[in-house]
Amino acid sequence: MTRIAIVDYNVGNLPSVQKAFAAVGYDTEVTSDPAVIAAADGLVLPGVGAFAEGMKNLVAAGLVEPVKAYAASGRPLLGICVGLQLMFEVGEEFGETPGLGLFPGRITRLPSTVKLPQIGWNLVEPELPAHPIFDGLAEPYYAYFVHSFAAEGCDPADVAALTDYGRFFPSVVARGNLIGVQFHPEKSSRAGLTMLANFGRIVCHSNSTRLSI
């Protein structure tokens, strides 16, 4: 059985993410247990709120090293909203805070020329449309965002999709087994559910490949 774990570090509406995965046929386990995280076939790092609070909670829960170790294992990891942001090197929200460092780049405030936070639907324009996270999606498509900060200074090779809100920012990033989305797929109707289903298939494929070796 494919096991997808959702990291519980007291940030975010975990039941909505779990229900969205269930809607596309994947059972998940919400956990803060490092042993469960280490044994998972796929890992989801969700999150809402501020970067600094998210990292503080990960540290307090003793989950920074387990998440880093999981990322280094080559198994699929999906970051959602603040979960994506924590995958970067540094966040500037409420002061400079080191992140997990899984992607190069910083999380910076969106321009004051637009209303903040961005709340609502916006266009996601794939830069890497062949990535399996986009399978079955019409290009481009809309997703639901709630945020005031976003990544910049990324490696261009990691930018899987862009969105324009005050500036162009990476709304989907991908590197090897790591995927992050700035929007909330669990709130993004059919497009978001398709992406969660795609992540589930990526996890299943990764698991079957490991078992066959």
Short mmCIF file of C-alpha atoms in Angstrom, two decimals:
data_model
loop_
_atom_site.label_atom_id
_atom_site.label_comp_id
_atom_site.label_asym_id
_atom_site.label_seq_id
_atom_site.Cartn_x
_atom_site.Cartn_y
_atom_site.Cartn_z
CA MET A 1 0.00 0.00 0.00
CA THR A 2 1.29 3.46 -0.92
CA ARG A 3 1.63 5.63 2.19
CA ILE A 4 1.37 9.41 1.93
CA ALA A 5 2.08 11.34 5.13
CA ILE A 6 0.97 14.92 5.78
CA VAL A 7 3.27 16.74 8.19
CA ASP A 8 1.48 18.17 11.22
CA TYR A 9 3.39 21.10 12.72
CA ASN A 10 0.38 23.14 13.89
CA VAL A 11 0.24 25.25 10.73
CA GLY A 12 -2.62 24.93 8.28
CA ASN A 13 -5.97 23.30 7.70
CA LEU A 14 -4.80 19.71 7.54
CA PRO A 15 -8.26 18.10 7.25
CA SER A 16 -8.96 19.97 4.00
CA VAL A 17 -5.74 18.67 2.45
CA GLN A 18 -6.49 15.15 3.65
CA LYS A 19 -10.06 15.29 2.28
CA ALA A 20 -8.82 16.55 -1.08
CA PHE A 21 -6.44 13.59 -1.40
CA ALA A 22 -9.26 11.25 -0.38
CA ALA A 23 -11.45 12.78 -3.10
CA VAL A 24 -8.93 11.67 -5.75
CA GLY A 25 -8.47 8.21 -4.27
CA TYR A 26 -5.46 8.51 -1.94
CA ASP A 27 -5.50 7.78 1.77
CA THR A 28 -3.13 9.90 3.85
CA GLU A 29 -1.94 10.04 7.43
CA VAL A 30 -1.56 13.32 9.31
CA THR A 31 1.46 12.93 11.57
CA SER A 32 4.15 14.64 13.60
CA ASP A 33 5.96 11.34 14.23
CA PRO A 34 9.45 11.27 12.65
CA ALA A 35 9.23 7.48 12.31
CA VAL A 36 6.02 7.72 10.26
CA ILE A 37 7.58 10.43 8.11
CA ALA A 38 10.70 8.30 7.55
CA ALA A 39 8.58 5.31 6.45
CA ALA A 40 6.28 7.22 4.08
CA ASP A 41 6.30 6.73 0.30
CA GLY A 42 5.21 10.35 -0.25
CA LEU A 43 5.32 13.39 2.01
CA VAL A 44 3.21 16.56 2.02
CA LEU A 45 4.37 19.70 3.82
CA PRO A 46 1.32 21.99 4.00
CA GLY A 47 1.04 25.35 5.68
CA VAL A 48 -0.71 28.68 6.09
CA GLY A 49 0.43 31.80 7.93
CA ALA A 50 3.93 33.17 8.32
CA PHE A 51 7.29 31.70 7.33
CA ALA A 52 8.90 32.43 10.70
CA GLU A 53 6.08 30.74 12.62
CA GLY A 54 6.24 27.72 10.34
CA MET A 55 9.97 27.22 10.88
CA LYS A 56 9.59 27.82 14.62
CA ASN A 57 6.95 25.11 14.79
CA LEU A 58 9.01 22.66 12.72
CA VAL A 59 11.96 23.21 15.04
CA ALA A 60 9.81 22.86 18.18
CA ALA A 61 8.33 19.61 16.86
CA GLY A 62 11.77 18.20 16.07
CA LEU A 63 10.83 17.82 12.42
CA VAL A 64 13.46 19.85 10.57
CA GLU A 65 15.98 17.03 10.24
CA PRO A 66 13.35 14.34 9.50
CA VAL A 67 11.94 16.45 6.66
CA LYS A 68 15.43 17.19 5.30
CA ALA A 69 16.35 13.51 5.51
CA TYR A 70 13.16 12.58 3.70
CA ALA A 71 13.90 15.11 0.95
CA ALA A 72 17.40 13.67 0.55
CA SER A 73 16.01 10.13 0.25
CA GLY A 74 14.70 10.77 -3.26
CA ARG A 75 11.08 10.04 -2.41
CA PRO A 76 8.41 12.56 -3.56
CA LEU A 77 7.79 15.59 -1.35
CA LEU A 78 5.09 18.20 -2.03
CA GLY A 79 5.13 21.62 -0.34
CA ILE A 80 1.88 23.61 -0.29
CA CYS A 81 1.74 27.41 0.21
CA VAL A 82 3.88 28.11 3.30
CA GLY A 83 5.14 24.54 2.92
CA LEU A 84 6.64 25.56 -0.43
CA GLN A 85 8.13 28.69 1.13
CA LEU A 86 9.83 26.72 3.90
CA MET A 87 11.62 24.65 1.26
CA PHE A 88 13.71 27.71 0.33
CA GLU A 89 16.87 29.01 1.97
CA VAL A 90 15.57 32.15 3.71
CA GLY A 91 12.26 33.85 4.47
CA GLU A 92 11.95 37.60 5.14
CA GLU A 93 8.51 37.63 6.79
CA PHE A 94 8.78 39.00 10.36
CA GLY A 95 12.55 39.16 10.04
CA GLU A 96 15.06 37.00 8.22
CA THR A 97 14.58 33.32 9.07
CA PRO A 98 16.56 30.37 7.70
CA GLY A 99 14.43 27.81 5.86
CA LEU A 100 14.99 24.16 4.99
CA GLY A 101 17.30 25.04 2.10
CA LEU A 102 15.92 22.46 -0.31
CA PHE A 103 15.69 25.07 -3.07
CA PRO A 104 18.00 28.07 -3.60
CA GLY A 105 16.31 31.44 -3.25
CA ARG A 106 14.49 33.71 -0.81
CA ILE A 107 10.88 34.30 0.18
CA THR A 108 10.20 38.02 -0.16
CA ARG A 109 7.20 40.32 0.08
CA LEU A 110 5.17 40.95 -3.05
CA PRO A 111 5.15 44.57 -4.27
CA SER A 112 3.05 47.19 -2.49
CA THR A 113 1.59 48.16 -5.88
CA VAL A 114 -0.95 45.34 -5.47
CA LYS A 115 -3.39 44.55 -2.69
CA LEU A 116 -1.90 42.24 -0.09
CA PRO A 117 -2.46 39.51 0.71
CA GLN A 118 -3.36 38.12 -2.67
CA ILE A 119 -6.59 36.24 -1.99
CA GLY A 120 -8.37 34.51 -4.81
CA TRP A 121 -7.91 33.00 -8.25
CA ASN A 122 -4.96 33.75 -10.48
CA LEU A 123 -3.40 32.32 -13.61
CA VAL A 124 -0.72 29.64 -13.37
CA GLU A 125 1.44 29.51 -16.50
CA PRO A 126 3.57 26.35 -16.79
CA GLU A 127 7.22 26.77 -17.74
CA LEU A 128 7.77 22.99 -17.65
CA PRO A 129 4.45 21.70 -19.04
CA ALA A 130 5.84 18.18 -19.49
CA HIS A 131 6.37 17.75 -15.73
CA PRO A 132 4.05 14.96 -14.48
CA ILE A 133 2.50 17.27 -11.87
CA PHE A 134 0.71 18.97 -14.80
CA ASP A 135 -0.62 15.80 -16.47
CA GLY A 136 -4.18 16.20 -17.71
CA LEU A 137 -4.34 19.95 -17.15
CA ALA A 138 -5.37 22.46 -19.78
CA GLU A 139 -2.67 25.09 -20.20
CA PRO A 140 -2.79 27.64 -18.68
CA TYR A 141 -5.11 27.22 -15.71
CA TYR A 142 -6.30 29.04 -12.58
CA ALA A 143 -5.55 28.25 -8.93
CA TYR A 144 -6.54 29.73 -5.57
CA PHE A 145 -3.92 31.79 -3.72
CA VAL A 146 -3.70 33.26 -0.20
CA HIS A 147 -0.30 34.90 0.41
CA SER A 148 1.72 38.11 0.66
CA PHE A 149 5.17 36.59 0.13
CA ALA A 150 6.63 34.52 -2.69
CA ALA A 151 9.91 33.07 -3.91
CA GLU A 152 12.51 35.00 -5.86
CA GLY A 153 16.15 34.49 -6.78
CA CYS A 154 15.38 30.89 -7.75
CA ASP A 155 17.40 28.69 -10.05
CA PRO A 156 15.51 29.13 -13.37
CA ALA A 157 15.69 25.36 -13.86
CA ASP A 158 13.52 24.91 -10.74
CA VAL A 159 10.69 27.17 -11.95
CA ALA A 160 7.91 24.90 -13.22
CA ALA A 161 5.22 27.62 -13.44
CA LEU A 162 4.89 31.38 -13.04
CA THR A 163 2.12 33.67 -11.82
CA ASP A 164 1.88 37.45 -12.14
CA TYR A 165 0.82 39.48 -9.11
CA GLY A 166 2.79 42.70 -8.81
CA ARG A 167 5.70 40.72 -10.21
CA PHE A 168 6.13 37.33 -11.77
CA PHE A 169 6.85 34.74 -9.11
CA PRO A 170 7.29 30.93 -9.18
CA SER A 171 3.89 29.43 -8.40
CA VAL A 172 5.18 25.87 -8.95
CA VAL A 173 8.77 24.76 -8.36
CA ALA A 174 10.24 21.34 -9.06
CA ARG A 175 13.63 19.71 -8.69
CA GLY A 176 13.97 15.93 -8.85
CA ASN A 177 11.72 14.46 -6.17
CA LEU A 178 10.80 17.90 -4.78
CA ILE A 179 7.67 19.81 -5.83
CA GLY A 180 6.19 22.96 -4.32
CA VAL A 181 3.06 24.96 -5.12
CA GLN A 182 2.41 28.48 -3.81
CA PHE A 183 -1.37 28.13 -4.18
CA HIS A 184 -3.78 25.83 -2.35
CA PRO A 185 -4.59 22.84 -4.60
CA GLU A 186 -7.20 21.66 -2.09
CA LYS A 187 -9.09 24.91 -2.80
CA SER A 188 -8.39 25.07 -6.53
CA SER A 189 -11.30 23.05 -7.88
CA ARG A 190 -10.63 20.53 -10.67
CA ALA A 191 -7.14 21.83 -11.49
CA GLY A 192 -6.00 21.51 -7.89
CA LEU A 193 -7.48 18.05 -7.45
CA THR A 194 -5.82 16.96 -10.69
CA MET A 195 -2.46 18.07 -9.33
CA LEU A 196 -2.98 16.17 -6.08
CA ALA A 197 -3.96 13.08 -8.07
CA ASN A 198 -0.82 13.55 -10.16
CA PHE A 199 1.29 13.74 -7.02
CA GLY A 200 -0.32 10.51 -5.84
CA ARG A 201 0.64 8.85 -9.12
CA ILE A 202 4.19 10.21 -8.85
CA VAL A 203 4.40 8.63 -5.38
CA CYS A 204 3.03 5.30 -6.63
CA HIS A 205 5.46 5.24 -9.55
CA SER A 206 8.39 6.12 -7.28
CA ASN A 207 7.39 3.38 -4.84
CA SER A 208 6.98 0.72 -7.54
CA THR A 209 10.34 1.69 -9.05
CA ARG A 210 12.10 1.29 -5.70
CA LEU A 211 10.42 -2.07 -5.05
CA SER A 212 11.48 -3.39 -8.44
CA ILE A 213 15.16 -2.64 -7.86
#
